Amino acid sequence: MNRRRRKKLAARLVHGATFGNADAVRAVLRAGADPDGADVHGTTPLYAASVHGAADIVQCLLEAGARPDLESRAETDGTPLCAAAAWGYAEVVRLLLAHGADPDLREDDGLGRSPLEWARAGGHAVTARLLLAAGAQDPEAERPPR
């Protein structure tokens, strides 16, 4: 497949993932799109689906081989797990963890927030509990008492 075709398929895949169109995502994957293929801005399909809480699309992409820890490189993007945790999408968090997402992987090449920090910042207790149950390190538990 030539470079131009790969770019077009990646753009269509990210668009379908962003707008929750599972049929379009499946069709583009069948056409040969790379499940990790980012659009021209650097957004990956799995990040786009995760930040919008589209569990059905997340499942589809993971089954197609999308890497759960691949960081999306657009200016405001990050990891799929951080995105889902930040918005409290518990079902998406469960799927990503079940497919091997690292509950401690920080965004911005390891310099940003962790999924647990995002979940807590958003007040998403259920999501925070899921991450802790998956082995996320709890910086609050490591603080000495005052």
Tab-separated table of C-alpha atoms in Angstrom:
chain	number	residue	atom	x	y	z
A	1	MET	CA	0.000	0.000	0.000
A	2	ASN	CA	1.423	3.369	-0.928
A	3	ARG	CA	1.985	6.237	1.503
A	4	ARG	CA	-0.876	8.364	0.182
A	5	ARG	CA	-3.397	5.533	0.605
A	6	ARG	CA	-2.145	4.822	4.144
A	7	LYS	CA	-2.599	8.488	5.071
A	8	LYS	CA	-6.138	8.554	3.672
A	9	LEU	CA	-7.113	5.391	5.490
A	10	ALA	CA	-5.596	6.695	8.741
A	11	ALA	CA	-7.578	9.932	8.424
A	12	ARG	CA	-10.802	8.013	7.792
A	13	LEU	CA	-10.117	5.691	10.715
A	14	VAL	CA	-9.458	8.536	13.165
A	15	HIS	CA	-12.557	10.355	11.885
A	16	GLY	CA	-14.734	7.282	12.398
A	17	ALA	CA	-13.291	6.738	15.882
A	18	THR	CA	-13.772	10.395	16.811
A	19	PHE	CA	-17.408	10.480	15.768
A	20	GLY	CA	-18.375	7.068	17.123
A	21	ASN	CA	-19.044	5.443	13.769
A	22	ALA	CA	-18.270	1.782	14.454
A	23	ASP	CA	-19.408	0.681	10.985
A	24	ALA	CA	-16.990	3.123	9.347
A	25	VAL	CA	-14.157	1.985	11.632
A	26	ARG	CA	-14.753	-1.666	10.752
A	27	ALA	CA	-14.948	-0.849	7.024
A	28	VAL	CA	-11.702	1.127	7.054
A	29	LEU	CA	-9.950	-1.641	8.982
A	30	ARG	CA	-11.188	-4.177	6.421
A	31	ALA	CA	-9.796	-1.905	3.694
A	32	GLY	CA	-6.354	-2.330	5.243
A	33	ALA	CA	-5.955	0.602	7.610
A	34	ASP	CA	-3.319	0.287	10.303
A	35	PRO	CA	-5.173	0.278	13.664
A	36	ASP	CA	-2.332	2.428	15.056
A	37	GLY	CA	-2.191	4.783	12.076
A	38	ALA	CA	-2.271	8.412	13.181
A	39	ASP	CA	-3.874	11.200	11.180
A	40	VAL	CA	-1.890	14.229	9.920
A	41	HIS	CA	-2.192	15.856	13.361
A	42	GLY	CA	-0.758	12.817	15.153
A	43	THR	CA	-4.011	11.584	16.691
A	44	THR	CA	-4.332	7.819	16.861
A	45	PRO	CA	-7.690	6.082	16.391
A	46	LEU	CA	-7.526	4.419	19.812
A	47	TYR	CA	-6.932	7.757	21.529
A	48	ALA	CA	-9.835	9.321	19.607
A	49	ALA	CA	-12.200	6.525	20.605
A	50	SER	CA	-10.975	6.505	24.218
A	51	VAL	CA	-11.323	10.246	24.789
A	52	HIS	CA	-14.934	10.019	23.563
A	53	GLY	CA	-15.810	6.914	25.583
A	54	ALA	CA	-16.623	4.826	22.517
A	55	ALA	CA	-16.151	1.397	24.100
A	56	ASP	CA	-17.378	-0.510	21.042
A	57	ILE	CA	-14.802	1.189	18.841
A	58	VAL	CA	-12.068	0.772	21.438
A	59	GLN	CA	-12.842	-2.967	21.498
A	60	CYS	CA	-12.804	-3.151	17.699
A	61	LEU	CA	-9.456	-1.347	17.462
A	62	LEU	CA	-7.870	-3.461	20.183
A	63	GLU	CA	-9.054	-6.641	18.466
A	64	ALA	CA	-7.528	-5.322	15.232
A	65	GLY	CA	-4.164	-4.978	16.985
A	66	ALA	CA	-4.081	-1.374	18.203
A	67	ARG	CA	-1.440	-0.950	20.903
A	68	PRO	CA	-3.105	0.218	24.135
A	69	ASP	CA	-0.100	2.276	25.289
A	70	LEU	CA	0.648	4.084	22.022
A	71	GLU	CA	0.689	7.808	22.752
A	72	SER	CA	-1.223	10.077	20.417
A	73	ARG	CA	1.022	12.947	19.297
A	74	ALA	CA	-1.387	15.791	18.553
A	75	GLU	CA	-0.830	18.874	20.696
A	76	THR	CA	-3.463	18.088	23.338
A	77	ASP	CA	-3.456	14.289	23.078
A	78	GLY	CA	-1.808	11.605	25.182
A	79	THR	CA	-2.329	7.947	25.984
A	80	PRO	CA	-5.682	6.203	25.511
A	81	LEU	CA	-5.800	5.160	29.175
A	82	CYS	CA	-5.132	8.695	30.408
A	83	ALA	CA	-7.871	9.998	28.105
A	84	ALA	CA	-10.449	7.483	29.317
A	85	ALA	CA	-9.452	8.001	32.957
A	86	ALA	CA	-9.636	11.791	32.667
A	87	TRP	CA	-13.249	11.606	31.511
A	88	GLY	CA	-14.289	8.736	33.770
A	89	TYR	CA	-15.055	6.221	31.036
A	90	ALA	CA	-14.867	3.128	33.234
A	91	GLU	CA	-15.823	0.659	30.498
A	92	VAL	CA	-13.061	1.960	28.235
A	93	VAL	CA	-10.579	1.854	31.134
A	94	ARG	CA	-11.537	-1.797	31.746
A	95	LEU	CA	-11.037	-2.692	28.076
A	96	LEU	CA	-7.665	-0.980	27.837
A	97	LEU	CA	-6.415	-2.609	31.035
A	98	ALA	CA	-7.677	-6.024	29.864
A	99	HIS	CA	-5.630	-5.569	26.691
A	100	GLY	CA	-2.435	-4.760	28.556
A	101	ALA	CA	-2.459	-0.984	29.043
A	102	ASP	CA	0.046	0.080	31.689
A	103	PRO	CA	-1.877	1.673	34.602
A	104	ASP	CA	1.198	3.739	35.531
A	105	LEU	CA	2.195	5.028	32.084
A	106	ARG	CA	2.419	8.816	32.222
A	107	GLU	CA	1.619	10.979	29.221
A	108	ASP	CA	4.052	13.304	27.466
A	109	ASP	CA	6.777	10.681	27.178
A	110	GLY	CA	6.590	9.939	30.889
A	111	LEU	CA	6.622	13.556	32.078
A	112	GLY	CA	2.878	14.191	32.334
A	113	ARG	CA	0.086	12.888	34.518
A	114	SER	CA	-0.617	9.235	35.161
A	115	PRO	CA	-4.056	7.721	34.499
A	116	LEU	CA	-4.724	7.676	38.256
A	117	GLU	CA	-3.866	11.367	38.575
A	118	TRP	CA	-6.245	12.152	35.710
A	119	ALA	CA	-9.039	10.070	37.246
A	120	ARG	CA	-8.674	11.774	40.610
A	121	ALA	CA	-8.414	15.245	39.088
A	122	GLY	CA	-11.742	14.618	37.373
A	123	GLY	CA	-13.382	13.206	40.498
A	124	HIS	CA	-13.868	9.771	38.899
A	125	ALA	CA	-13.725	7.437	41.903
A	126	VAL	CA	-14.845	4.308	40.015
A	127	THR	CA	-12.144	4.813	37.404
A	128	ALA	CA	-9.543	5.450	40.123
A	129	ARG	CA	-10.524	2.202	41.859
A	130	LEU	CA	-10.191	0.266	38.595
A	131	LEU	CA	-6.692	1.639	38.087
A	132	LEU	CA	-5.655	0.850	41.667
A	133	ALA	CA	-7.036	-2.686	41.312
A	134	ALA	CA	-4.924	-3.055	38.167
A	135	GLY	CA	-1.800	-2.172	40.133
A	136	ALA	CA	-1.470	1.583	39.603
A	137	GLN	CA	0.974	3.144	42.027
A	138	ASP	CA	-0.803	5.428	44.468
A	139	PRO	CA	1.340	8.485	45.247
A	140	GLU	CA	-1.135	9.507	47.964
A	141	ALA	CA	-0.538	6.231	49.810
A	142	GLU	CA	3.209	6.892	49.765
A	143	ARG	CA	3.006	10.305	51.457
A	144	PRO	CA	4.123	10.414	55.062
A	145	PRO	CA	1.488	11.561	57.552
A	146	ARG	CA	1.608	15.206	58.652
